Short mmCIF file of C-alpha atoms and ligand atoms in Angstrom, two decimals:
data_model
loop_
_atom_site.label_atom_id
_atom_site.label_comp_id
_atom_site.label_asym_id
_atom_site.label_seq_id
_atom_site.Cartn_x
_atom_site.Cartn_y
_atom_site.Cartn_z
CA MET A 1 30.02 19.19 18.34
CA ILE A 2 28.41 16.88 20.89
CA VAL A 3 30.10 16.52 24.26
CA ILE A 4 28.92 13.34 25.96
CA LEU A 5 29.35 13.52 29.72
CA GLU A 6 30.01 10.69 32.10
CA PRO A 7 26.73 8.99 33.06
CA ASN A 8 24.94 10.29 36.17
CA ILE A 9 27.18 13.34 36.43
CA ASP A 10 26.20 15.51 39.41
CA LYS A 11 24.85 18.83 38.13
CA ASN A 12 25.68 20.49 41.44
CA GLY A 13 29.18 19.07 41.67
CA ASP A 14 32.48 20.90 41.07
CA THR A 15 33.38 18.82 37.98
CA TYR A 16 30.20 19.81 36.16
CA ARG A 17 30.43 23.41 37.26
CA SER A 18 33.99 23.94 36.12
CA LEU A 19 33.32 22.10 32.85
CA MET A 20 30.35 24.37 32.11
CA ASN A 21 32.34 27.39 33.12
CA HIS A 22 35.04 26.45 30.64
CA LEU A 23 32.67 25.69 27.75
CA THR A 24 30.41 28.71 28.17
CA HIS A 25 33.44 31.00 28.07
CA LEU A 26 34.71 29.66 24.74
CA PRO A 27 34.44 32.48 22.19
CA THR A 28 31.44 32.28 19.76
CA ILE A 29 30.27 28.99 21.30
CA GLN A 30 26.82 28.40 22.71
CA VAL A 31 26.06 25.40 24.88
CA ARG A 32 22.74 23.58 24.76
CA ILE A 33 22.09 20.88 27.36
CA HIS A 34 20.28 17.68 26.49
CA GLU A 35 19.36 15.24 29.21
CA GLU A 36 18.13 11.69 28.75
CA ILE A 37 16.64 10.22 31.91
CA GLY A 38 16.64 6.43 31.62
CA THR A 39 15.68 3.76 34.13
CA GLN A 40 19.32 2.88 34.86
CA GLN A 41 21.10 6.17 34.36
CA THR A 42 20.86 9.78 33.30
CA LEU A 43 22.86 10.74 30.24
CA THR A 44 23.82 14.34 29.63
CA GLU A 45 24.96 15.63 26.28
CA LEU A 46 26.12 19.16 25.58
CA TYR A 47 25.61 20.52 22.10
CA LEU A 48 28.24 23.10 21.23
CA ILE A 49 26.90 25.44 18.59
CA GLY A 50 28.98 28.08 16.76
CA ASN A 51 32.48 27.98 15.36
CA THR A 52 33.39 24.52 16.66
CA ALA A 53 35.85 23.92 13.80
CA ALA A 54 38.39 25.86 15.87
CA LEU A 55 38.06 23.44 18.81
CA LEU A 56 40.27 20.40 19.16
CA GLN A 57 38.41 17.22 19.97
CA GLU A 58 41.26 15.97 22.22
CA ASP A 59 41.21 19.18 24.26
CA ILE A 60 37.52 18.85 25.04
CA GLU A 61 37.86 15.12 25.69
CA SER A 62 40.57 15.78 28.28
CA ILE A 63 38.31 17.92 30.47
CA PRO A 64 37.16 16.07 33.62
CA GLY A 65 33.54 14.91 33.37
CA VAL A 66 33.70 14.41 29.60
CA GLN A 67 33.37 10.86 28.37
CA ARG A 68 33.48 11.36 24.62
CA VAL A 69 33.18 13.96 21.89
CA VAL A 70 31.37 13.47 18.58
CA ARG A 71 31.86 15.90 15.75
CA ILE A 72 28.59 16.64 13.97
CA SER A 73 29.01 15.71 10.34
CA GLY A 74 25.45 16.04 9.07
CA ALA A 75 22.34 18.15 9.25
CA TYR A 76 20.48 16.32 11.96
CA ARG A 77 22.33 17.19 15.13
CA VAL A 78 20.52 15.02 17.63
CA LEU A 79 19.07 12.21 15.50
CA GLY A 80 21.75 12.14 12.80
CA ARG A 81 24.37 9.45 12.44
CA HIS A 82 27.69 11.25 12.66
CA GLN A 83 31.21 10.10 12.01
CA ASP A 84 32.54 7.79 14.78
CA ASP A 85 29.12 8.11 16.37
CA SER A 86 28.49 5.00 18.40
CA ARG A 87 25.56 6.46 20.31
CA SER A 88 22.59 4.15 20.59
CA SER A 89 19.96 3.86 17.91
CA HIS A 90 17.27 2.39 20.13
CA PHE A 91 15.04 3.16 23.07
CA GLU A 92 12.74 1.24 25.40
CA TYR A 93 9.16 2.23 26.03
CA ASN A 94 6.76 0.41 28.34
CA GLY A 95 8.84 -2.75 28.07
CA VAL A 96 9.07 -2.68 24.26
CA HIS A 97 12.39 -2.21 22.46
CA PHE A 98 12.45 0.16 19.47
CA GLY A 99 15.67 0.18 17.50
CA GLN A 100 17.37 -0.12 14.17
CA ASP A 101 18.13 -3.68 15.23
CA ASN A 102 14.65 -5.19 15.66
CA LEU A 103 11.13 -5.26 14.28
CA ASN A 104 7.73 -4.47 15.83
CA VAL A 105 4.37 -4.90 14.16
CA PHE A 106 1.56 -2.41 14.90
CA ALA A 107 -1.56 -3.94 13.37
CA GLY A 108 -4.87 -2.34 14.29
CA LEU A 109 -7.76 -0.08 13.45
CA CYS A 110 -7.17 2.94 11.26
CA ALA A 111 -9.98 4.57 13.23
CA VAL A 112 -11.72 3.44 16.40
CA ASP A 113 -15.41 2.96 15.61
CA THR A 114 -16.97 0.66 18.22
CA ALA A 115 -15.72 -0.84 21.48
CA GLU A 116 -16.65 -4.29 20.08
CA HIS A 117 -14.32 -3.86 17.11
CA VAL A 118 -11.54 -2.62 19.38
CA GLU A 119 -11.99 -5.67 21.58
CA GLU A 120 -12.07 -8.13 18.67
CA MET A 121 -8.92 -6.55 17.27
CA MET A 122 -7.05 -6.65 20.57
CA ARG A 123 -8.10 -10.21 21.32
CA ALA A 124 -6.75 -11.34 17.94
CA LEU A 125 -3.48 -9.53 18.61
CA ARG A 126 -3.09 -11.10 22.04
CA ASP A 127 -3.90 -14.54 20.60
CA HIS A 128 -1.07 -14.10 18.10
CA GLY A 129 1.52 -12.85 20.57
CA GLN A 130 1.34 -9.17 19.64
CA VAL A 131 1.83 -6.37 22.19
CA CYS A 132 1.48 -3.33 19.95
CA THR A 133 -1.39 -1.90 17.93
CA ARG A 134 -2.67 1.18 16.11
CA MET A 135 -5.92 2.91 17.09
CA GLY A 136 -6.98 6.23 15.58
CA ALA A 137 -9.10 8.49 17.75
CA TYR A 138 -8.35 11.82 16.06
CA LYS A 139 -8.58 11.48 12.29
CA PRO A 140 -7.37 14.20 9.91
CA ARG A 141 -9.86 13.93 7.02
CA THR A 142 -9.74 15.53 3.61
CA ASN A 143 -13.48 16.21 3.67
CA PRO A 144 -14.84 18.17 6.64
CA TYR A 145 -18.07 16.16 6.53
CA SER A 146 -16.29 12.80 6.87
CA PHE A 147 -16.11 11.01 10.24
CA GLN A 148 -13.47 12.84 12.27
CA GLY A 149 -12.79 10.10 14.83
CA HIS A 150 -14.41 9.68 18.25
CA GLY A 151 -11.71 11.80 19.91
CA LYS A 152 -11.30 11.68 23.66
CA SER A 153 -14.62 9.93 24.28
CA CYS A 154 -13.24 6.56 23.08
CA LEU A 155 -9.93 6.74 24.94
CA PRO A 156 -11.06 5.18 28.26
CA TYR A 157 -12.41 2.00 26.67
CA VAL A 158 -9.50 1.76 24.23
CA PHE A 159 -6.99 1.95 27.10
CA GLU A 160 -8.94 -0.42 29.36
CA LEU A 161 -9.21 -3.01 26.61
CA ALA A 162 -5.51 -2.63 25.86
CA GLY A 163 -4.80 -3.43 29.50
CA LYS A 164 -7.14 -6.42 29.38
CA TYR A 165 -5.33 -7.88 26.35
CA ASP A 166 -1.77 -6.99 27.42
CA ILE A 167 -1.21 -4.43 24.71
CA LYS A 168 1.83 -2.37 25.71
CA VAL A 169 1.95 0.35 23.05
CA ILE A 170 -0.80 1.95 20.95
CA ALA A 171 0.18 4.17 18.01
CA MET A 172 -2.35 7.02 18.02
CA GLU A 173 -2.34 10.09 15.83
CA VAL A 174 -2.61 13.52 17.43
CA THR A 175 -3.38 16.59 15.36
CA HIS A 176 -3.32 19.16 18.15
CA GLU A 177 -1.30 19.51 21.33
CA SER A 178 -4.49 19.35 23.44
CA HIS A 179 -4.85 15.71 22.32
CA VAL A 180 -1.68 14.81 24.22
CA GLU A 181 -3.24 16.16 27.39
CA GLU A 182 -6.48 14.28 26.71
CA ILE A 183 -4.52 11.06 26.23
CA ASN A 184 -2.64 11.67 29.47
CA GLN A 185 -5.85 12.30 31.38
CA ALA A 186 -7.53 9.19 29.98
CA LEU A 187 -4.47 7.12 30.92
CA ASP A 188 -4.64 8.50 34.46
CA LEU A 189 -8.35 7.82 34.66
CA THR A 190 -7.89 4.19 33.65
CA GLY A 191 -4.80 3.55 35.80
CA ARG A 192 -2.28 3.69 32.95
CA PRO A 193 -2.92 0.15 31.68
CA THR A 194 -1.01 0.68 28.43
CA GLY A 195 1.41 3.02 26.65
CA VAL A 196 0.89 5.38 23.71
CA MET A 197 3.15 6.27 20.82
CA LEU A 198 2.02 9.66 19.53
CA GLN A 199 1.68 9.64 15.77
CA ILE A 200 2.20 12.78 13.70
CA GLY A 201 0.45 12.26 10.38
CA THR A 202 1.75 13.12 6.94
CA ARG A 203 -0.48 16.20 6.79
CA ASN A 204 1.24 17.56 9.89
CA THR A 205 4.86 16.63 9.23
CA GLN A 206 5.76 20.30 8.96
CA ASN A 207 3.32 21.61 11.57
CA PHE A 208 6.26 23.03 13.52
CA GLU A 209 4.28 24.18 16.54
CA LEU A 210 2.78 20.71 16.93
CA LEU A 211 6.25 19.18 16.54
CA LYS A 212 7.66 21.51 19.19
CA SER A 213 4.96 20.76 21.73
CA VAL A 214 5.10 16.99 21.14
CA GLY A 215 8.89 17.25 21.31
CA ARG A 216 8.80 19.08 24.65
CA GLN A 217 7.05 16.20 26.39
CA GLN A 218 9.25 13.20 27.00
CA GLU A 219 6.72 10.76 28.34
CA PHE A 220 5.47 9.43 24.99
CA PRO A 221 7.60 8.34 22.05
CA VAL A 222 6.65 9.72 18.66
CA LEU A 223 5.98 8.11 15.29
CA LEU A 224 6.61 10.76 12.67
CA LYS A 225 5.19 10.15 9.20
CA ARG A 226 7.17 11.35 6.23
CA GLY A 227 5.45 14.31 4.55
CA PHE A 228 3.78 13.06 1.37
CA GLY A 229 4.79 16.02 -0.78
CA ILE A 230 8.15 17.15 0.57
CA THR A 231 11.72 15.91 0.28
CA LEU A 232 13.17 13.27 2.55
CA GLU A 233 15.54 15.88 3.93
CA GLU A 234 12.63 18.13 4.90
CA SER A 235 10.89 15.25 6.67
CA LEU A 236 14.07 14.28 8.54
CA ASN A 237 14.43 17.89 9.64
CA ALA A 238 10.87 17.67 10.96
CA ALA A 239 11.96 14.68 13.06
CA GLU A 240 14.90 16.73 14.30
CA TYR A 241 12.42 19.36 15.56
CA LEU A 242 11.09 16.77 18.00
CA ALA A 243 14.56 15.86 19.18
CA SER A 244 15.77 19.45 19.40
CA GLU A 245 12.99 20.09 21.91
CA GLY A 246 14.15 17.15 24.02
CA ASN A 247 12.30 14.06 22.79
CA ARG A 248 14.57 11.73 20.89
CA LYS A 249 12.34 8.68 21.15
CA VAL A 250 11.33 9.08 17.54
CA VAL A 251 10.45 6.46 14.94
CA PHE A 252 10.38 7.64 11.32
CA CYS A 253 7.62 6.25 9.10
CA LEU A 254 7.66 5.90 5.32
CA ARG A 255 4.12 5.93 3.97
CA GLY A 256 4.42 6.67 0.25
CA MET A 257 4.44 9.89 -1.73
CA LYS A 258 1.50 11.71 -3.26
CA THR A 259 1.86 11.71 -7.02
CA ASN A 260 -0.19 10.00 -9.68
CA MET A 261 3.02 8.30 -10.83
CA GLY A 262 2.16 5.71 -8.20
CA ASP A 263 -1.27 4.88 -9.64
CA PRO A 264 -3.07 2.57 -9.18
CA HIS A 265 -1.60 2.59 -5.68
CA ARG A 266 -2.84 5.36 -3.41
CA ASN A 267 0.72 6.68 -3.07
CA LEU A 268 4.07 5.96 -4.71
CA ILE A 269 5.79 3.40 -2.49
CA ASP A 270 9.05 4.79 -1.07
CA PHE A 271 10.29 1.83 0.94
CA GLY A 272 13.60 1.89 -0.95
CA HIS A 273 14.39 4.71 1.48
CA VAL A 274 14.43 2.39 4.52
CA PRO A 275 18.24 1.88 4.42
CA VAL A 276 18.76 5.55 3.51
CA VAL A 277 17.03 6.78 6.67
CA LYS A 278 19.01 4.23 8.72
CA ARG A 279 22.23 5.52 7.19
CA LEU A 280 21.47 9.22 7.71
CA THR A 281 19.95 8.96 11.17
CA ARG A 282 19.80 6.70 14.21
CA MET A 283 16.02 6.45 14.14
CA PRO A 284 14.21 3.12 13.82
CA VAL A 285 12.32 3.12 10.51
CA CYS A 286 8.67 2.16 10.11
CA VAL A 287 6.78 1.35 6.92
CA ASP A 288 3.05 1.83 6.46
CA PRO A 289 1.93 -0.49 3.64
CA SER A 290 -1.78 0.35 4.11
CA HIS A 291 -1.70 4.08 3.46
CA SER A 292 0.83 3.71 0.68
CA VAL A 293 -1.00 0.97 -1.26
CA GLY A 294 -4.58 1.83 -0.29
CA THR A 295 -6.29 -1.19 -1.86
CA ARG A 296 -6.70 -4.94 -1.41
CA GLU A 297 -5.62 -5.78 -4.94
CA ARG A 298 -3.50 -8.87 -5.37
CA ALA A 299 -0.90 -9.99 -7.87
CA PRO A 300 -1.25 -13.14 -10.01
CA ASP A 301 0.83 -14.96 -7.38
CA ARG A 302 -2.20 -14.45 -5.02
CA ILE A 303 -0.21 -12.17 -2.72
CA LEU A 304 -1.86 -8.86 -1.79
CA ASP A 305 0.03 -5.73 -2.91
CA ILE A 306 -0.05 -4.67 0.77
CA MET A 307 1.82 -7.83 1.73
CA HIS A 308 4.25 -7.49 -1.18
CA VAL A 309 5.28 -3.97 -0.17
CA THR A 310 5.42 -4.90 3.53
CA ALA A 311 7.89 -7.63 2.61
CA GLN A 312 9.87 -5.18 0.48
CA GLY A 313 10.19 -2.82 3.47
CA VAL A 314 11.07 -5.61 5.90
CA VAL A 315 13.59 -7.29 3.60
CA ALA A 316 15.27 -3.87 3.38
CA GLY A 317 15.57 -3.70 7.18
CA ALA A 318 12.42 -1.89 8.36
CA ASN A 319 12.02 -1.82 12.15
CA MET A 320 8.29 -1.36 12.43
CA VAL A 321 5.21 -2.09 10.35
CA LEU A 322 2.09 0.05 10.85
CA VAL A 323 -0.85 -1.65 9.20
CA ASP A 324 -4.63 -1.33 9.05
CA PHE A 325 -6.71 -4.34 10.11
CA HIS A 326 -10.43 -4.46 10.79
CA PRO A 327 -12.78 -7.18 12.07
CA ALA A 328 -15.44 -6.04 9.55
CA PRO A 329 -13.83 -3.80 6.90
CA GLU A 330 -17.18 -3.19 5.17
CA LYS A 331 -18.37 -1.49 8.35
CA ALA A 332 -15.17 0.55 8.96
CA LEU A 333 -15.74 4.30 9.09
CA VAL A 334 -12.30 5.11 7.66
CA ASP A 335 -10.16 3.27 5.08
CA GLY A 336 -12.14 -0.01 5.06
CA PRO A 337 -11.04 -0.90 1.49
CA GLN A 338 -7.38 -1.17 2.52
CA ALA A 339 -7.91 -3.06 5.79
CA LEU A 340 -6.67 -6.59 6.24
CA ARG A 341 -9.05 -9.03 7.94
CA LEU A 342 -8.49 -10.71 11.29
CA PRO A 343 -8.15 -14.25 9.83
CA GLU A 344 -5.28 -12.82 7.74
CA LEU A 345 -3.32 -11.81 10.85
CA PRO A 346 -1.35 -15.07 11.36
CA TYR A 347 -0.64 -15.25 7.61
CA PHE A 348 0.55 -11.62 7.57
CA LEU A 349 2.78 -12.18 10.62
CA GLU A 350 4.31 -15.30 9.08
CA ASP A 351 4.94 -13.47 5.80
CA ILE A 352 6.72 -10.74 7.77
CA ARG A 353 8.75 -13.34 9.66
CA LEU A 354 9.97 -14.79 6.36
CA ALA A 355 10.95 -11.35 5.07
CA ARG A 356 12.77 -10.55 8.32
CA GLU A 357 14.64 -13.84 8.12
CA GLY A 358 15.60 -12.88 4.56
CA TYR A 359 16.90 -9.52 5.81
CA GLU A 360 18.95 -11.16 8.57
CA LYS A 361 20.46 -13.60 6.09
CA ARG A 362 21.31 -10.70 3.79
CA VAL A 363 23.08 -8.93 6.67
CA ALA A 364 25.08 -12.08 7.41
CA LEU A 365 25.99 -12.39 3.72
CA ALA A 366 27.17 -8.78 3.62
CA GLN A 367 29.33 -9.43 6.67
CA GLN A 368 30.96 -12.27 4.81
CA TYR A 369 31.61 -10.39 1.58
CA VAL A 370 31.98 -6.72 2.51
CA LYS A 371 35.04 -6.01 4.59
C1 PEP B 1 -2.95 6.97 9.45
O1 PEP B 1 -1.93 6.27 9.69
O2 PEP B 1 -4.04 6.76 9.96
C2 PEP B 1 -2.82 8.10 8.53
C3 PEP B 1 -3.78 9.01 8.40
O3 PEP B 1 -1.66 8.10 7.86
P1 PEP B 1 -0.97 9.28 7.01
O4 PEP B 1 -0.79 10.43 7.94
O5 PEP B 1 0.32 8.65 6.57
O6 PEP B 1 -1.89 9.58 5.85
MN1 MN B 2 -6.19 5.65 7.44
#
């Protein structure tokens, strides 16, 4: 059971104290406090764990200081969508809105290689009205002898260039908790010119200690990739790990499943799960067409498979697209063969706009027909 308190409730006040006194003395019930500090207000939610079936919702709702009570009806306590749960399914970060109600595009380098390529990429994004990107500094590679990413040494120029081109959020994978500290230090060093969304890759979806440490910090939002060889439920539980530690600014990313049933694509596309994740949880849902398709093959209609699956995700209501671009894919150190080229950026964005328009029209149609 989730007890939502009145906004900005005073933790030292009598109302809060007597409420806590009451709840902590309920038999078999444990109380876990979750606080969300926003720019306008602080929201406090109390998670009652134990035999809550015996509690009456009206009784708890009548206690002073309580605004509303939500009964947990699914597995994902914090991020799940429960019955009569009107809690928000969006958050703001560095001036960018992330929700189940909008769409952000994160086009950029799979891996940072040179400052020149970073700059060319960011200039193209700025020129096409984009404020988000992806930039890999820490790359988890299958082969230990492959390029592992420049790590912290590239962060200062990546962040400075982001500031120069008005990039507000960079999705950047971390594979160890020390990377979060390195990112923080580099942001400090450069005067915090941009924001970072920490990405947990598919190889680390169930790295529980990494999830816990990234979940404990609340400064950076998190993009959690679905594990490529586990069930959807297991991946959603991984997202819940982040939230259970305090960070509920989580975007869930579908990126395809590892099985040769998807051949000749790199992974079996799973974008049919976009509406499923939106139904089960309140997280915005991202699709990664690059790592799921993995090639620049195109269909007889001239449209790249990457663009076809992007459209499939967006027309199903995806809220974010994470996609590899590169100014010179033949020189890319990681995943060049799947990168889109900079002249394709306006075409890609327009294709996405069409798909989004299609989704919005489908929503309007459903409103008309489904009562
Ligand atoms: C990536 O986005 O760079 C990446 C490695 O993705 P994934 O973890 O989905 O393989
Ligand atoms: Mn990659």
